[in-house]
XYZ file of C-alpha atoms in Angstrom:
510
model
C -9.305 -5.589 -30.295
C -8.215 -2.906 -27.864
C -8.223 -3.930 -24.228
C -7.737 -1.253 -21.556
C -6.020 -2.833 -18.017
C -5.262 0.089 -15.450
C -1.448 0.534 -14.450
C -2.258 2.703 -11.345
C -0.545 1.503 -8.484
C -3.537 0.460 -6.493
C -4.665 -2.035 -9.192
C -1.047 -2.888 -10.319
C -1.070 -4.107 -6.050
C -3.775 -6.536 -6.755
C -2.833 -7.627 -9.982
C -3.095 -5.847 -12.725
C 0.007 -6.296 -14.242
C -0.443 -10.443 -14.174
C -3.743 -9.694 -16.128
C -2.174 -7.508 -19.027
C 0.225 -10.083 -19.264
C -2.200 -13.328 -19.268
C -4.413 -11.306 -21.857
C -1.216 -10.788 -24.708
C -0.276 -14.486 -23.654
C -3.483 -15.930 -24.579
C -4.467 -13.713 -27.429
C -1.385 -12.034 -29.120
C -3.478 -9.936 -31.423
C -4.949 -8.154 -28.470
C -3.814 -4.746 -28.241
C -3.686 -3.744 -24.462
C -3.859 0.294 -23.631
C -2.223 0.715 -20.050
C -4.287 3.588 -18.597
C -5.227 4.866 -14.999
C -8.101 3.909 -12.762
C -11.520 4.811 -13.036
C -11.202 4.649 -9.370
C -14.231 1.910 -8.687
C -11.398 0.265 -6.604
C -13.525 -2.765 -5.604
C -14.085 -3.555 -9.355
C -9.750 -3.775 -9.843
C -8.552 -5.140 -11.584
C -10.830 -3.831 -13.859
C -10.748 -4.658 -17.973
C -12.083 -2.017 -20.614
C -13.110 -3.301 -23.809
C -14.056 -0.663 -26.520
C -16.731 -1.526 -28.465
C -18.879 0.986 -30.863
C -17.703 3.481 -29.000
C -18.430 2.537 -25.479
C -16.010 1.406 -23.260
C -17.398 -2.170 -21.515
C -16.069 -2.883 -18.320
C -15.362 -6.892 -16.537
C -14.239 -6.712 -12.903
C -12.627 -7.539 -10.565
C -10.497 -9.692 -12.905
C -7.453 -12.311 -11.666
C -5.054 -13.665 -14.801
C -6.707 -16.583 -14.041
C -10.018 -15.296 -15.838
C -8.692 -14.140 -19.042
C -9.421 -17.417 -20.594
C -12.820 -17.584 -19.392
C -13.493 -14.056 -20.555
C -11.405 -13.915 -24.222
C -14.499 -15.121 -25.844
C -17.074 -12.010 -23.809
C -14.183 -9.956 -24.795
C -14.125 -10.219 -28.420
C -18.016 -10.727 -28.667
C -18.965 -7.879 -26.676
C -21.452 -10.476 -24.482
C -22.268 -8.571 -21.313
C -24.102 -11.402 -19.875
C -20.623 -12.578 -18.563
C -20.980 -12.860 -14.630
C -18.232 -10.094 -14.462
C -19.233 -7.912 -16.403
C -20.257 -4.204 -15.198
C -21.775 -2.774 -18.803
C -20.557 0.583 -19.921
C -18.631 2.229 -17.280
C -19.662 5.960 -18.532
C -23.081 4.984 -17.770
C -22.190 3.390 -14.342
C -20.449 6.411 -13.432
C -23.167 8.712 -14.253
C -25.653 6.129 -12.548
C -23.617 7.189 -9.277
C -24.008 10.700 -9.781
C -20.730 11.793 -10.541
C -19.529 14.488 -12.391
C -15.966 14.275 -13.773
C -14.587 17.709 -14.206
C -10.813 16.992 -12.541
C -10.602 13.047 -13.596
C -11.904 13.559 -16.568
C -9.542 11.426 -18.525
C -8.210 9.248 -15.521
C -8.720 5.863 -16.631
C -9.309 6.576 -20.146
C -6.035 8.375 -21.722
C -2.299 6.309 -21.271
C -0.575 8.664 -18.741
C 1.445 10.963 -20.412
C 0.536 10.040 -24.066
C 0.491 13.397 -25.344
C -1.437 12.136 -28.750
C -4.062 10.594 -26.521
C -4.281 13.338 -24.159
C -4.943 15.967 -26.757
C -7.595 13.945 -28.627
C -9.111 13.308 -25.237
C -9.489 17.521 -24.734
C -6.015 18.005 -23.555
C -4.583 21.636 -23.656
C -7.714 23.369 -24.320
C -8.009 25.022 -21.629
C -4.156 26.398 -22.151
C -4.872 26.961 -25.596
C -7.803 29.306 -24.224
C -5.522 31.238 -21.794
C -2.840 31.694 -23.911
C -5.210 33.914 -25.894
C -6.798 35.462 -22.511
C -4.842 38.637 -20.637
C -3.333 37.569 -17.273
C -6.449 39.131 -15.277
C -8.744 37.637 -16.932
C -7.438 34.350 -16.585
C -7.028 34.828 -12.464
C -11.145 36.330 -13.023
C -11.654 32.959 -14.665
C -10.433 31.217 -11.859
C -12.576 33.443 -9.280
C -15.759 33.565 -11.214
C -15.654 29.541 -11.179
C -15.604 29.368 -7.676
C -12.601 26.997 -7.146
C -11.514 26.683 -3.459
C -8.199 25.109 -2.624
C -9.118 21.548 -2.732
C -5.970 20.682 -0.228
C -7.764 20.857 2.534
C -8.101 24.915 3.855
C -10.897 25.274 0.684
C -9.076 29.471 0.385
C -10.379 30.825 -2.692
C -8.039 30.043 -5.107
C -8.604 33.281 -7.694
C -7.885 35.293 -4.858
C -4.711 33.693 -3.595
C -3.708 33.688 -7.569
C -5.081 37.837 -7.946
C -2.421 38.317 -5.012
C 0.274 36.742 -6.757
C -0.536 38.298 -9.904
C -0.671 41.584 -8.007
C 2.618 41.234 -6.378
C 5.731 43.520 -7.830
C 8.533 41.294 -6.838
C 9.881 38.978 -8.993
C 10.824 36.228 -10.344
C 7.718 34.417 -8.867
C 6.556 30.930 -8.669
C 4.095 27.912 -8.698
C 4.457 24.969 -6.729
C 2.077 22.185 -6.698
C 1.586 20.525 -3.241
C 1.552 16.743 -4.201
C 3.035 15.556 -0.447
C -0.411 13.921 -0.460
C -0.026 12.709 3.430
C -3.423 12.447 5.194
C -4.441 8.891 5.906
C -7.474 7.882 3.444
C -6.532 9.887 0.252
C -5.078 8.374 -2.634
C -7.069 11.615 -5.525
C -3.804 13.391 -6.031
C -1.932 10.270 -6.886
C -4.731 8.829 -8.812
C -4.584 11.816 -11.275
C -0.995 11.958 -11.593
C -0.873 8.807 -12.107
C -3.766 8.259 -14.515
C -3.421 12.295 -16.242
C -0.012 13.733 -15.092
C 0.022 16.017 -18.235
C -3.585 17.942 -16.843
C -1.499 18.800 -13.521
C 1.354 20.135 -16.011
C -1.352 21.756 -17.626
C -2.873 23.302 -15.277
C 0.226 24.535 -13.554
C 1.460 25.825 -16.891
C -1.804 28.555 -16.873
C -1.507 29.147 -13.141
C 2.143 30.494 -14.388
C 0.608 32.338 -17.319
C -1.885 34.066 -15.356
C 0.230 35.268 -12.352
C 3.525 36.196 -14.505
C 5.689 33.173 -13.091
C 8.409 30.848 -15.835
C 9.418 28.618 -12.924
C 7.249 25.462 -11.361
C 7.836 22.737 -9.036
C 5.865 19.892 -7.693
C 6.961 18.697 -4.575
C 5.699 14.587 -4.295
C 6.139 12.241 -1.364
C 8.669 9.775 -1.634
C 6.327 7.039 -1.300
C 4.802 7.635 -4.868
C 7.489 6.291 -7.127
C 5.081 5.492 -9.048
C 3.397 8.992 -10.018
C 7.424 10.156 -9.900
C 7.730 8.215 -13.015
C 4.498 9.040 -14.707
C 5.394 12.553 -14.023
C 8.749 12.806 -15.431
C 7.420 10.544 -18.637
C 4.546 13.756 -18.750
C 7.753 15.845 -18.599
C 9.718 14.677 -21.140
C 6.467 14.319 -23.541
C 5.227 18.125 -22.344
C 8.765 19.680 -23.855
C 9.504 17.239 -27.053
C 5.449 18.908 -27.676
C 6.360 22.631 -26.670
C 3.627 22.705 -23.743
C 6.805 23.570 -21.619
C 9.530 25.177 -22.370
C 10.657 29.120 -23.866
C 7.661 28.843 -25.142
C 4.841 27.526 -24.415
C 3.061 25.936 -27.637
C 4.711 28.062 -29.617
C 3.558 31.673 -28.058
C 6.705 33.037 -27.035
C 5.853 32.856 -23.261
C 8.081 30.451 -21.020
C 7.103 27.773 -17.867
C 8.881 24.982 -17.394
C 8.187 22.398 -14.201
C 10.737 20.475 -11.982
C 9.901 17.421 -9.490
C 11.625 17.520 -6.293
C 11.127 14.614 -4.089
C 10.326 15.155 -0.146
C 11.890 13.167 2.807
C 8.865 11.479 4.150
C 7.483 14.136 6.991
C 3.850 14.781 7.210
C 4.001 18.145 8.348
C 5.960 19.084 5.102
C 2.301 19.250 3.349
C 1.482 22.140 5.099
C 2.707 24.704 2.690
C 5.596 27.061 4.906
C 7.260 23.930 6.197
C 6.784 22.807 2.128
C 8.886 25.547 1.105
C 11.539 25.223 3.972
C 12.115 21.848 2.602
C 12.260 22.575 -1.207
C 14.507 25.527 -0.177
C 16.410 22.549 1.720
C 16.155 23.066 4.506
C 13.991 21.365 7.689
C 10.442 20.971 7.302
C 9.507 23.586 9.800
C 6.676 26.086 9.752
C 7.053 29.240 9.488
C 5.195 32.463 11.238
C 2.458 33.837 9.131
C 2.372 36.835 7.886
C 4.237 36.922 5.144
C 1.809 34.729 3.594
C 3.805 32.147 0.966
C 2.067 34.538 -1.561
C 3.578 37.493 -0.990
C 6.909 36.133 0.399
C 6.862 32.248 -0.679
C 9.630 30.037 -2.213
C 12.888 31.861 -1.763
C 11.231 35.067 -0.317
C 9.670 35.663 -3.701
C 5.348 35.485 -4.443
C 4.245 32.113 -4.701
C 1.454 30.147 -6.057
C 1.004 27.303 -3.554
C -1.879 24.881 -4.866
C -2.290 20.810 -4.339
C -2.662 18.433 -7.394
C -6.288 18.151 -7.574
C -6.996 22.471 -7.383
C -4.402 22.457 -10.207
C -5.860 19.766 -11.792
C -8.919 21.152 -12.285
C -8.200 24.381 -13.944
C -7.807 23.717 -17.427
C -11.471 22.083 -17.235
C -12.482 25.794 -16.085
C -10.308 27.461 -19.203
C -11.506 24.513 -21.578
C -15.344 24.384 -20.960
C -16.093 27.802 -19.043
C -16.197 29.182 -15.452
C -20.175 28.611 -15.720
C -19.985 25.132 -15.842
C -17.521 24.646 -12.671
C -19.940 27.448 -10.724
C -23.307 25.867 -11.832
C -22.099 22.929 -9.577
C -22.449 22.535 -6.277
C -24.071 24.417 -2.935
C -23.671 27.530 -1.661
C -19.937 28.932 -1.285
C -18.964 25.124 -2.423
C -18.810 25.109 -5.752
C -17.536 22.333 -8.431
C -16.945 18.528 -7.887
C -15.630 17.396 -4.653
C -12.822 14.269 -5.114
C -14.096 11.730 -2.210
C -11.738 9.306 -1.486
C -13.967 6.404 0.236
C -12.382 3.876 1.982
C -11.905 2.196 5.660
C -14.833 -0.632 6.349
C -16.782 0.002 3.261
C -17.901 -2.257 0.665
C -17.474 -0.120 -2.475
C -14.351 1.753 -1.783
C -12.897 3.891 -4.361
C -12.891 7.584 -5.487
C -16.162 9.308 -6.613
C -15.841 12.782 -8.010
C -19.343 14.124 -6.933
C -20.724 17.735 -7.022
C -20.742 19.228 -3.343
C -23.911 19.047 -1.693
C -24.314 15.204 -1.403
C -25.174 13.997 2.408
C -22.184 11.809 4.032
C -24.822 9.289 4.465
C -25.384 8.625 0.518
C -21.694 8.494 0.596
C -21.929 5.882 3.064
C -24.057 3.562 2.334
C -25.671 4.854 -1.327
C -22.175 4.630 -3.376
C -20.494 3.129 -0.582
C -22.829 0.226 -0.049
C -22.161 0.172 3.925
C -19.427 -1.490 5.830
C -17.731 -4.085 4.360
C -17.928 -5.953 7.719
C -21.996 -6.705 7.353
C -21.945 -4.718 10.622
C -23.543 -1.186 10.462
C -21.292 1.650 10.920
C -20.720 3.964 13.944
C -18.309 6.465 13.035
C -16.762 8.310 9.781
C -13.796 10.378 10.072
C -13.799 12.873 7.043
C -10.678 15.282 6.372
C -7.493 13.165 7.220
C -6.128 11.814 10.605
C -6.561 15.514 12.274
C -10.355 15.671 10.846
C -13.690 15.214 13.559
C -15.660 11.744 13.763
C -18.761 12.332 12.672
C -21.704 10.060 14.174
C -24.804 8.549 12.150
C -26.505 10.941 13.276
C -25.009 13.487 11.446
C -25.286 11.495 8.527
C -27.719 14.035 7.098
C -24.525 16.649 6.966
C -24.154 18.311 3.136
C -20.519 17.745 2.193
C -19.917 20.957 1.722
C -16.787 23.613 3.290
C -19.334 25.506 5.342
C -21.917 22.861 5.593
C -19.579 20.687 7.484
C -18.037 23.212 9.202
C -21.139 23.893 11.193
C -21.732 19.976 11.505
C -18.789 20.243 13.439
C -16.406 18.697 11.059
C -13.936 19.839 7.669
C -14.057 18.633 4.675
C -10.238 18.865 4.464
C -8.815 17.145 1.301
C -12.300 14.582 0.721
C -10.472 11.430 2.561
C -13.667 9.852 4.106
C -12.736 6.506 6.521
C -16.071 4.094 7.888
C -16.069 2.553 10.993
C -18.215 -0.357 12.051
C -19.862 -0.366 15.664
C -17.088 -2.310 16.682
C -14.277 0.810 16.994
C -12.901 1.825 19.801
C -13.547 5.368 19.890
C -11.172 6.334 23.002
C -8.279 4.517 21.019
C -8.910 6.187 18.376
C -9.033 9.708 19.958
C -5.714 8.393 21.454
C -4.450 7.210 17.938
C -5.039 10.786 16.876
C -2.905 12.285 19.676
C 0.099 10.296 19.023
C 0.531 10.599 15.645
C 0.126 14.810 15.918
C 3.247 14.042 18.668
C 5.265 12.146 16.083
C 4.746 13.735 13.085
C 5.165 17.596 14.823
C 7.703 19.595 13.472
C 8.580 20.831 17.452
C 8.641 24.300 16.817
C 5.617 25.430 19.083
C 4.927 23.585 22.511
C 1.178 23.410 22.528
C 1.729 20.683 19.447
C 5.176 19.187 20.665
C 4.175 18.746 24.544
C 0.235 19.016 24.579
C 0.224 15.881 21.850
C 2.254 13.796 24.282
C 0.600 14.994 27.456
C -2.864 14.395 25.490
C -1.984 10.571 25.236
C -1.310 10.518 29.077
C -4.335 12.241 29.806
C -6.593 9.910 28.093
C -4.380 6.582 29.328
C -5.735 7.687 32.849
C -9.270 8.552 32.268
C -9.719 5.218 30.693
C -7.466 3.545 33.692
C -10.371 5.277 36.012
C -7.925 7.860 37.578
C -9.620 10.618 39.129
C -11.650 10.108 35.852
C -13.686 13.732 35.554
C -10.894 15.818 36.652
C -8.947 14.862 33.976
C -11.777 15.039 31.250
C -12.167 18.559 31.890
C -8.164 18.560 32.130
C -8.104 16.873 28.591
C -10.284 19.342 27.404
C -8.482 22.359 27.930
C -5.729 20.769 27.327
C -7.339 20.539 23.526
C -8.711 23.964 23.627
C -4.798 25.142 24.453
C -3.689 23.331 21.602
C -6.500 24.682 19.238
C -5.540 28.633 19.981
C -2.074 27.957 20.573
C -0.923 25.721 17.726
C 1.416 27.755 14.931
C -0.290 25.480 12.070
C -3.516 23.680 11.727
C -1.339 20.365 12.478
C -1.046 21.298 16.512
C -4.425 23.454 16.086
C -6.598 20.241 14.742
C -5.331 17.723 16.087
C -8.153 18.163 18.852
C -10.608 17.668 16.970
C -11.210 13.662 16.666
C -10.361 13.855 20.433
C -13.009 16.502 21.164
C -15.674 14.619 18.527
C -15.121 11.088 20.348
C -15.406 12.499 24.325
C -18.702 14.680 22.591
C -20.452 11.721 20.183
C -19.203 8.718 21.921
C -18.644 9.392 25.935
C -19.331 5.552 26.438
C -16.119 4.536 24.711
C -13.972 6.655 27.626
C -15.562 4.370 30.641
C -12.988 2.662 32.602
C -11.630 -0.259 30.970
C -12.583 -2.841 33.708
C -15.787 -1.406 34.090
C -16.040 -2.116 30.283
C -14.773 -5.184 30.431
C -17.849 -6.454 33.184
C-alpha cells in the first residue's frame, strides 16, 4: 500500500513527520511517498492513499490516528470521519486550476523518475527543438506577467534580454520570498524544485544565457535542501550541465543564500547582494535587463513566473492565455491566510472576486466573527474593506479598486482590528526594513509613526491628518523603489475605509 504524508515544512511544523513515522511503526509493509503539500493547509497533516488510481485523502491527521485509520487505509472506506474523498476532485470542486503546482503534493521533490512520469521536462524538451524567438513569443503570446509582485510582462522583459548584444548574460530567480502572508514560492520549491530548474533552464535557452542563480532567504533551509537534492538529480540526468539533455547547449544553476533583509527582494538591491555587496537599490535606468548581474543583461524572474513556464512550453501558450480576465491572464497563486478558517494556497484563474476568496474557499474568519479588513499584496499592499469585496483579482482590476495584487498574499481581519495600529504597523516596518539610501523612505517612515502616535493621542488631530497625508503622498513620488513608494498605501486605505479607527484613544475608550 502506498501512503503519501507531505514533508513541506508547514505540515512537517504540525506533525507530519510523527505521522510518517507512526504509519511504518504500525504497519511495516506500508510504503510511505514523502511529497509536498497540496496546500489545503487546514487539512495538514494530510494522508494520500492511492487507490485505482485516485489519490484519497484523511485530514488533519495526529500519529495518534494512524491506528484508528490503518484499517480505512487499506480498505479504501471513505466513510472514516476524516476522510476528504479524492483530493483531485476537491480541488477542482474549488475551482482551481493547477498550471504552476501542478505536481506539488503529488511527485517526491526532486525525484527525477517521478517528476518525468508526472510531465516533467516537456516543456524543455519542446524548447530545445524551438528557435530562441520563438520560445520568448511563447512566453508573450501566453500572457505571463511577473507573478512577483510588479505583474511586467514577462516575454517582453525576456525579448529584451534576448535582444541585448552584451554578453555573457544571465537568469536569476528571485526566491527572497519576504512579504508577510506568502508561503507559494516555497511551497513549489519545496514540493517541485526540479519545475523551477526547469523552467529557468528554458528562460536561459531562449535569451542565450549558460549561467543561473537563485537567490533564497535564509529562513528556508528547508527548500535550500530540496533545491540542492533537485541539483544534484538535474546534472547526474543531463537537464543541467554542457549540455542540456543531451543537445549540446549548456545552463547550469547555483543557490546563493541571502542575509535576511527584506528589501533585498526587490531586484537592484538583489543583485547588489549576490554581487556581494549591500542590499541597496540602485537608480533605474539601466534596467537589470540591459545592465543586471555584474553589468551584464539579466533575466530577473521570482519562483512562481519561472515556475510556470514549462507548463506554457509543455501544453501550449493557448491554454495559459484562455485563462483568466482581461490583461490578467493564467492562474493566480493565492496564498490565504490571517483569521480564516480554510487557510492554504489555491491556484485559481484571475478573475475570481476577493469575496469568494474570503468566505467561498476561505470559509470566513476563523474567529466566528465576520471580517472587516483584507490586506492583499504583502505588508506594503492597501486594506481593502467588505465593501470592495466585489473587486476581480485581477492586476488592473485591483488596481482601480485601489489596491495590487502584488505576489497573491491575501491576510483576513475580523471586526476586531485595529486599523490605526495597523496603518502604524505598516510604517514601522518600511522604517526598519529600508535600505536608507533615499530620505522620503528612511525619514518619512519614522516621521509617519510619529504622525499617527499624535493624531490618535488627539494632538491638534486634523492638522496632522492632512500633515500625514502629504507626508504619504511625498513618500509615494519620492521613494527610489516601490518599498518607500508603497508603503503609503495601507496608511492611506485605513485613514480612507476606516476613519473611525484614528479617533482619539480616550475618546475611544468612553
Amino acid at each position: 500500500m502506498n501512503v503519501c504524508v507531505p514533508c513541506d515544512s508547514t505540515a512537517v511544523s504540525i506533525g507530519a513527520d510523527e505521522v510518517a513515522d507512526a504509519l511504518t511503526r504500525n504497519d511495516p509493509a506500508i510504503t510511505v511517498k514523502r511529497t509536498g503539500s497540496r496546500g489545503l493547509y487546514w487539512l495538514e497533516p494530510m494522508v494520500e492513499v492511492e487507490r485505482d488510481g485516485q489519490r484519497i485523502g484523511y485530514g488533519p491527521v495526529t500519529a495518534g490516528d494512524i491506528p484508528g485509520l490503518l484499517d480505512a487505509l487499506r480498505s479504501g472506506d471513505t466513510g472514516h470521519p476524516l476522510c476528504v474523498g479524492d483530493v483531485e476532485a476537491l480541488l477542482e470542486s474549488q475551482g482551481q486550476r493547477r498550471l504552476t503546482l501542478r505536481r506539488t503534493g503529488v511527485v517526491a521533490p526532486g525525484e527525477w523518475a517521478d517528476y518525468v512520469a508526472n510531465g516533467g521536462t516537456e516543456g524543455l524538451r519542446k524548447a530545445l527543438d524551438m528557435e530562441p524567438q520563438s520560445i520568448v513569443d511563447a512566453v508573450k503570446e501566453s500572457g505571463l506577467r511577473g507573478r512577483g509582485g510588479a505583474g511586467f510582462p514577462t516575454g517582453i522583459k525576456w525579448q529584451t534580454v534576448h535582444d541585448a548584444e552584451a554578453t555573457p548574460k544571465y537568469i536569476v530567480c528571485n526566491a527572497d520570498e519576504g512579504d508577510s502572508g506568502t508561503f507559494a514560492d516555497r511551497m513549489l520549491m519545496e514540493g517541485d524544485p526540479l519545475a523551477l530548474l526547469e523552467g529557468m533552464t528554458i528562460a536561459g535557452l531562449a535569451v542565450g544565457a549558460e549561467q543561473g542563480y537563485i537567490y533564497l532567504r535564509s529562513e528556508y533551509p528547508d527548500a535550500h535542501r530540496m533545491l540542492e537534492r533537485a541539483l544534484e538529480s538535474a546534472r547526474t540526468n543531463g537537464m543541467l550541465g554542457d549540455s542540456v539533455l543531451g543537445s549540446g547547449r549548456a545552463f547550469d544553476i547555483e543557490v546563493r543564500i541571502g542575509a535576511g533583509a527584506y528589501i533585498c527582494g526587490e531586484e537592484t538591491s538583489l543583485l547588489e547582494s549576490l554581487e556581494g555587496k549591500r542590499g541597496m537599490i540602485r537608480f533605474k535606468p539601466p534596467l537589470p535587463a540591459i545592465q543586471g548581474f555584474l553589468s551584464r543583461p539579466t533575466v530577473v524572474n521570482n519562483v512562481i513566473t519561472l515556475g510556470t513556464v514549462p507548463t506554457i512550453l509543455a501544453e501550449g501558450a493557448e491554454v495559459h492565455s484562455s485563462l483568466g480576465m482581461n490583461k490578467s491572464r493564467g492562474t493566480l497563486t493565492i496564498q490565504l491566510c490571517g483569521n480564516v478558517a480554510r487557510p492554504g494556497l489555491y491556484e485559481i484563474p484571475f478573475g475570481v472576486t476577493l469575496g469568494h476568496v474570503i468566505n467561498d474557499l476561505g470559509g470566513g474568519c476563523a474567529s466566528g466573527r465576520p471580517p472587516r479588513a483584507v490586506q492583499v499584496g504583502g505588508p506594503l499592499g492597501a486594506y481593502m474593506p467588505v465593501e470592495r469585496f466585489d473587486t476581480p483579482m485581477a492586476y488592473e482590476e485591483f488596481g482601480e479598486a485601489g489596491g495590487m495584487i502584488g505576489h497573491g498574499g491575501v491576510v483576513v481581519f475580523d471586526d476586531t482590528v485595529d486599523m490605526a495600529a495597523q496603518a502604524r504597523f505598516a510604517l514601522e516596518f518600511c522604517s526598519i526594513e529600508s535600505c536608507g539610501k533615499c530620505t522620503p523612505c528612511r525619514i518619512g517612515s519614522v516621521r509617519g509613526q510619529e504622525v499617527i502616535d499624535r493624531i490618535t493621542d488627539d494632538d491638534d488631530r486634523e492638522a496632522n491628518i492632512a500633515l500625514l497625508r502629504e507626508l504619504c503622498e511625498t513618500m509615494i513620488e519620492g521613494s527610489l523603489c516601490a518599498h518607500g513608494g508603497m508603503a503609503p498605501y495601507p496608511v492611506l486605505s485605513a485613514l480612507n475605509h476606516f476613519p473611525d479607527d484614528f479617533e482619539p484613544r480616550t475618546t475611544a475608550a468612553v
